[in-house]
Amino acid sequence: MIQKTFQNIKSSKVAEIIIVLGKDPEIFKKEIKDKNVIFTMNQNYRTGMSSSIKQGLEKVNERSIAALICLADMPLVKTNTYNKIIDTFYKNKEKNIIPYFENKKGNPVLFNKFFFKKLKMVEGDNGAKFFIKKNSENFLQLEVSDQGVVRDIDNAEQYYSFLNNE
């Protein structure tokens, strides 16, 4: 599944891919063999998603104007959805972009670099949820036709079950 998520991102307009590793880092490094990927280890992965977000943001190129935070357990997000989020950002550079499917908030979320400092102050396992809620006026809600943005897949059985029901 990580391979599918990675391939969809790699095929998109994303300029730089940073993978934050936590538990079992060697498994992921073995799955993703791409010399252009930046791997970074989050030693504090047990403290929640916010520590992974912080670790990833530390590695973002200083010339980058945004970061698209993607989750490894979302292999159903389509390449064109990543592109739509990026294209929408370029038309609305002062905003962060959050995809919605049928009025449900989804992932990945694109953050403007001007929010990186605040985002690095997020704590716990809710990742950026509280930050998004607290700063909702700074987010553009992008309706997409890709249900992958609201579907996390925790194992291969769920993944294949979903594909068979398509």
PDB file of C-alpha atoms in Angstrom:
ATOM      1  CA  MET A   1       0.000   0.000   0.000  1.00  0.00           C
ATOM      2  CA  ILE A   2       2.816   2.421   0.770  1.00  0.00           C
ATOM      3  CA  GLN A   3       4.102   1.752  -2.735  1.00  0.00           C
ATOM      4  CA  LYS A   4       0.738   2.763  -4.261  1.00  0.00           C
ATOM      5  CA  THR A   5       0.575   5.942  -2.160  1.00  0.00           C
ATOM      6  CA  PHE A   6       4.140   6.782  -3.144  1.00  0.00           C
ATOM      7  CA  GLN A   7       3.569   6.141  -6.867  1.00  0.00           C
ATOM      8  CA  ASN A   8       0.499   8.386  -6.919  1.00  0.00           C
ATOM      9  CA  ILE A   9       2.415  11.203  -5.241  1.00  0.00           C
ATOM     10  CA  LYS A  10       5.511  10.698  -7.396  1.00  0.00           C
ATOM     11  CA  SER A  11       3.375  10.868 -10.551  1.00  0.00           C
ATOM     12  CA  SER A  12       1.908  14.191  -9.444  1.00  0.00           C
ATOM     13  CA  LYS A  13       3.242  17.746  -9.583  1.00  0.00           C
ATOM     14  CA  VAL A  14       4.801  17.409  -6.115  1.00  0.00           C
ATOM     15  CA  ALA A  15       8.349  18.764  -6.448  1.00  0.00           C
ATOM     16  CA  GLU A  16       9.997  17.171  -3.428  1.00  0.00           C
ATOM     17  CA  ILE A  17       9.059  14.032  -1.516  1.00  0.00           C
ATOM     18  CA  ILE A  18      10.007  13.704   2.130  1.00  0.00           C
ATOM     19  CA  ILE A  19       9.059  10.491   3.905  1.00  0.00           C
ATOM     20  CA  VAL A  20       8.970  10.604   7.679  1.00  0.00           C
ATOM     21  CA  LEU A  21       9.790   7.211   9.139  1.00  0.00           C
ATOM     22  CA  GLY A  22       8.773   5.926  12.543  1.00  0.00           C
ATOM     23  CA  LYS A  23       8.161   2.326  13.488  1.00  0.00           C
ATOM     24  CA  ASP A  24       9.911  -0.243  11.260  1.00  0.00           C
ATOM     25  CA  PRO A  25      11.794   2.268   9.080  1.00  0.00           C
ATOM     26  CA  GLU A  26      13.693  -0.405   7.139  1.00  0.00           C
ATOM     27  CA  ILE A  27      10.455  -1.855   5.767  1.00  0.00           C
ATOM     28  CA  PHE A  28       9.554   1.480   4.202  1.00  0.00           C
ATOM     29  CA  LYS A  29      13.062   2.115   2.892  1.00  0.00           C
ATOM     30  CA  LYS A  30      12.974  -1.303   1.265  1.00  0.00           C
ATOM     31  CA  GLU A  31       9.597  -0.539  -0.370  1.00  0.00           C
ATOM     32  CA  ILE A  32      10.590   2.899  -1.644  1.00  0.00           C
ATOM     33  CA  LYS A  33      13.777   2.780  -3.657  1.00  0.00           C
ATOM     34  CA  ASP A  34      14.045   6.216  -5.163  1.00  0.00           C
ATOM     35  CA  LYS A  35      17.204   8.292  -4.911  1.00  0.00           C
ATOM     36  CA  ASN A  36      15.202  11.530  -5.091  1.00  0.00           C
ATOM     37  CA  VAL A  37      13.254  10.812  -1.908  1.00  0.00           C
ATOM     38  CA  ILE A  38      14.393  12.361   1.347  1.00  0.00           C
ATOM     39  CA  PHE A  39      13.961  10.002   4.300  1.00  0.00           C
ATOM     40  CA  THR A  40      13.931  11.392   7.811  1.00  0.00           C
ATOM     41  CA  MET A  41      13.521   9.465  11.050  1.00  0.00           C
ATOM     42  CA  ASN A  42      11.019  10.559  13.680  1.00  0.00           C
ATOM     43  CA  GLN A  43      12.408   9.139  16.907  1.00  0.00           C
ATOM     44  CA  ASN A  44       9.313  10.432  18.729  1.00  0.00           C
ATOM     45  CA  TYR A  45       6.736   8.698  16.529  1.00  0.00           C
ATOM     46  CA  ARG A  46       4.993   7.240  19.604  1.00  0.00           C
ATOM     47  CA  THR A  47       3.964  10.751  20.679  1.00  0.00           C
ATOM     48  CA  GLY A  48       1.644  11.109  17.712  1.00  0.00           C
ATOM     49  CA  MET A  49       1.317  12.468  14.228  1.00  0.00           C
ATOM     50  CA  SER A  50       2.296  16.009  15.168  1.00  0.00           C
ATOM     51  CA  SER A  51       5.881  14.905  15.809  1.00  0.00           C
ATOM     52  CA  SER A  52       6.017  13.449  12.286  1.00  0.00           C
ATOM     53  CA  ILE A  53       4.663  16.681  10.823  1.00  0.00           C
ATOM     54  CA  LYS A  54       7.356  18.666  12.642  1.00  0.00           C
ATOM     55  CA  GLN A  55      10.086  16.264  11.517  1.00  0.00           C
ATOM     56  CA  GLY A  56       8.957  16.499   7.904  1.00  0.00           C
ATOM     57  CA  LEU A  57       8.737  20.289   7.964  1.00  0.00           C
ATOM     58  CA  GLU A  58      12.331  20.469   9.220  1.00  0.00           C
ATOM     59  CA  LYS A  59      13.445  18.832   5.965  1.00  0.00           C
ATOM     60  CA  VAL A  60      11.384  20.967   3.562  1.00  0.00           C
ATOM     61  CA  ASN A  61      13.540  22.933   1.133  1.00  0.00           C
ATOM     62  CA  GLU A  62      13.758  26.558   2.295  1.00  0.00           C
ATOM     63  CA  ARG A  63      12.696  27.731  -1.183  1.00  0.00           C
ATOM     64  CA  SER A  64       9.467  25.717  -1.018  1.00  0.00           C
ATOM     65  CA  ILE A  65       6.314  27.798  -0.808  1.00  0.00           C
ATOM     66  CA  ALA A  66       4.099  25.057   0.601  1.00  0.00           C
ATOM     67  CA  ALA A  67       4.007  21.502   1.922  1.00  0.00           C
ATOM     68  CA  LEU A  68       1.436  18.879   1.021  1.00  0.00           C
ATOM     69  CA  ILE A  69       1.111  16.600   4.033  1.00  0.00           C
ATOM     70  CA  CYS A  70       0.179  13.146   2.764  1.00  0.00           C
ATOM     71  CA  LEU A  71      -0.633  10.078   4.828  1.00  0.00           C
ATOM     72  CA  ALA A  72       0.874   6.703   3.961  1.00  0.00           C
ATOM     73  CA  ASP A  73      -2.381   4.879   4.713  1.00  0.00           C
ATOM     74  CA  MET A  74      -4.287   6.684   1.951  1.00  0.00           C
ATOM     75  CA  PRO A  75      -3.334   4.808  -1.244  1.00  0.00           C
ATOM     76  CA  LEU A  76      -6.660   5.616  -2.903  1.00  0.00           C
ATOM     77  CA  VAL A  77      -5.937   9.334  -3.363  1.00  0.00           C
ATOM     78  CA  LYS A  78      -5.548   9.796  -7.094  1.00  0.00           C
ATOM     79  CA  THR A  79      -2.665  11.585  -8.773  1.00  0.00           C
ATOM     80  CA  ASN A  80      -5.021  14.097 -10.357  1.00  0.00           C
ATOM     81  CA  THR A  81      -6.353  14.958  -6.886  1.00  0.00           C
ATOM     82  CA  TYR A  82      -2.846  15.829  -5.703  1.00  0.00           C
ATOM     83  CA  ASN A  83      -2.487  17.965  -8.831  1.00  0.00           C
ATOM     84  CA  LYS A  84      -5.837  19.669  -8.285  1.00  0.00           C
ATOM     85  CA  ILE A  85      -4.825  20.617  -4.739  1.00  0.00           C
ATOM     86  CA  ILE A  86      -1.504  22.022  -5.980  1.00  0.00           C
ATOM     87  CA  ASP A  87      -3.119  23.894  -8.875  1.00  0.00           C
ATOM     88  CA  THR A  88      -5.716  25.378  -6.519  1.00  0.00           C
ATOM     89  CA  PHE A  89      -2.949  26.579  -4.225  1.00  0.00           C
ATOM     90  CA  TYR A  90      -1.191  28.383  -7.078  1.00  0.00           C
ATOM     91  CA  LYS A  91      -4.426  30.283  -7.705  1.00  0.00           C
ATOM     92  CA  ASN A  92      -4.901  31.030  -3.971  1.00  0.00           C
ATOM     93  CA  LYS A  93      -1.374  31.304  -2.560  1.00  0.00           C
ATOM     94  CA  GLU A  94      -2.441  33.040   0.642  1.00  0.00           C
ATOM     95  CA  LYS A  95      -4.537  30.015   1.666  1.00  0.00           C
ATOM     96  CA  ASN A  96      -3.995  26.489   2.886  1.00  0.00           C
ATOM     97  CA  ILE A  97      -5.947  23.915   0.867  1.00  0.00           C
ATOM     98  CA  ILE A  98      -8.039  21.118   2.338  1.00  0.00           C
ATOM     99  CA  PRO A  99      -9.894  18.617   0.140  1.00  0.00           C
ATOM    100  CA  TYR A 100     -13.492  17.635   0.807  1.00  0.00           C
ATOM    101  CA  PHE A 101     -15.435  14.715  -0.570  1.00  0.00           C
ATOM    102  CA  GLU A 102     -19.212  14.957  -0.209  1.00  0.00           C
ATOM    103  CA  ASN A 103     -18.773  17.621   2.493  1.00  0.00           C
ATOM    104  CA  LYS A 104     -16.330  15.459   4.490  1.00  0.00           C
ATOM    105  CA  LYS A 105     -12.935  16.911   5.329  1.00  0.00           C
ATOM    106  CA  GLY A 106     -10.101  14.841   3.872  1.00  0.00           C
ATOM    107  CA  ASN A 107      -6.388  14.505   3.252  1.00  0.00           C
ATOM    108  CA  PRO A 108      -3.830  15.456   2.056  1.00  0.00           C
ATOM    109  CA  VAL A 109      -3.779  19.030   3.294  1.00  0.00           C
ATOM    110  CA  LEU A 110      -1.570  21.636   1.648  1.00  0.00           C
ATOM    111  CA  PHE A 111      -0.029  24.201   4.001  1.00  0.00           C
ATOM    112  CA  ASN A 112       1.334  27.544   2.875  1.00  0.00           C
ATOM    113  CA  LYS A 113       4.893  28.055   4.187  1.00  0.00           C
ATOM    114  CA  PHE A 114       3.718  31.072   6.188  1.00  0.00           C
ATOM    115  CA  PHE A 115       1.941  28.609   8.499  1.00  0.00           C
ATOM    116  CA  PHE A 116       4.899  26.263   9.039  1.00  0.00           C
ATOM    117  CA  LYS A 117       5.992  27.976  12.257  1.00  0.00           C
ATOM    118  CA  LYS A 118       2.526  27.662  13.801  1.00  0.00           C
ATOM    119  CA  LEU A 119       2.170  24.120  12.519  1.00  0.00           C
ATOM    120  CA  LYS A 120       5.413  23.146  14.260  1.00  0.00           C
ATOM    121  CA  MET A 121       3.779  24.063  17.586  1.00  0.00           C
ATOM    122  CA  VAL A 122       1.040  21.421  17.208  1.00  0.00           C
ATOM    123  CA  GLU A 123       1.159  18.629  19.799  1.00  0.00           C
ATOM    124  CA  GLY A 124      -0.262  15.119  20.157  1.00  0.00           C
ATOM    125  CA  ASP A 125      -1.856  12.538  17.919  1.00  0.00           C
ATOM    126  CA  ASN A 126      -4.465  14.747  16.307  1.00  0.00           C
ATOM    127  CA  GLY A 127      -1.863  15.957  13.861  1.00  0.00           C
ATOM    128  CA  ALA A 128      -3.040  19.240  12.447  1.00  0.00           C
ATOM    129  CA  LYS A 129      -6.789  18.788  13.160  1.00  0.00           C
ATOM    130  CA  PHE A 130      -6.863  21.307  16.006  1.00  0.00           C
ATOM    131  CA  PHE A 131      -4.704  23.742  14.037  1.00  0.00           C
ATOM    132  CA  ILE A 132      -7.080  23.509  11.075  1.00  0.00           C
ATOM    133  CA  LYS A 133     -10.122  24.040  13.281  1.00  0.00           C
ATOM    134  CA  LYS A 134      -8.535  27.008  15.060  1.00  0.00           C
ATOM    135  CA  ASN A 135      -7.426  28.637  11.782  1.00  0.00           C
ATOM    136  CA  SER A 136     -10.363  27.695   9.541  1.00  0.00           C
ATOM    137  CA  GLU A 137     -10.490  31.156   7.949  1.00  0.00           C
ATOM    138  CA  ASN A 138      -7.067  30.441   6.426  1.00  0.00           C
ATOM    139  CA  PHE A 139      -8.221  27.278   4.653  1.00  0.00           C
ATOM    140  CA  LEU A 140      -9.818  26.974   1.273  1.00  0.00           C
ATOM    141  CA  GLN A 141     -12.229  24.054   1.104  1.00  0.00           C
ATOM    142  CA  LEU A 142     -11.699  22.243  -2.177  1.00  0.00           C
ATOM    143  CA  GLU A 143     -14.493  19.877  -3.194  1.00  0.00           C
ATOM    144  CA  VAL A 144     -13.070  16.863  -5.056  1.00  0.00           C
ATOM    145  CA  SER A 145     -14.685  13.840  -6.694  1.00  0.00           C
ATOM    146  CA  ASP A 146     -12.092  11.464  -5.206  1.00  0.00           C
ATOM    147  CA  GLN A 147     -13.377   9.481  -2.234  1.00  0.00           C
ATOM    148  CA  GLY A 148      -9.775   8.426  -1.596  1.00  0.00           C
ATOM    149  CA  VAL A 149      -9.288  11.675   0.349  1.00  0.00           C
ATOM    150  CA  VAL A 150     -11.567  10.368   3.118  1.00  0.00           C
ATOM    151  CA  ARG A 151     -10.569   6.676   3.040  1.00  0.00           C
ATOM    152  CA  ASP A 152      -7.666   5.475   5.109  1.00  0.00           C
ATOM    153  CA  ILE A 153      -6.699   1.870   4.522  1.00  0.00           C
ATOM    154  CA  ASP A 154      -5.087   0.025   7.403  1.00  0.00           C
ATOM    155  CA  ASN A 155      -4.281  -3.304   5.771  1.00  0.00           C
ATOM    156  CA  ALA A 156      -4.079  -5.104   2.440  1.00  0.00           C
ATOM    157  CA  GLU A 157      -7.441  -6.808   2.996  1.00  0.00           C
ATOM    158  CA  GLN A 158      -9.224  -3.432   3.231  1.00  0.00           C
ATOM    159  CA  TYR A 159      -7.392  -2.193   0.159  1.00  0.00           C
ATOM    160  CA  TYR A 160      -8.350  -5.142  -2.042  1.00  0.00           C
ATOM    161  CA  SER A 161     -11.883  -5.195  -0.658  1.00  0.00           C
ATOM    162  CA  PHE A 162     -12.300  -1.564  -1.664  1.00  0.00           C
ATOM    163  CA  LEU A 163     -10.893  -2.187  -5.143  1.00  0.00           C
ATOM    164  CA  ASN A 164     -13.230  -5.156  -5.672  1.00  0.00           C
ATOM    165  CA  ASN A 165     -16.266  -3.050  -4.748  1.00  0.00           C
ATOM    166  CA  GLU A 166     -15.400  -0.265  -7.176  1.00  0.00           C
TER     167      GLU A 166
END
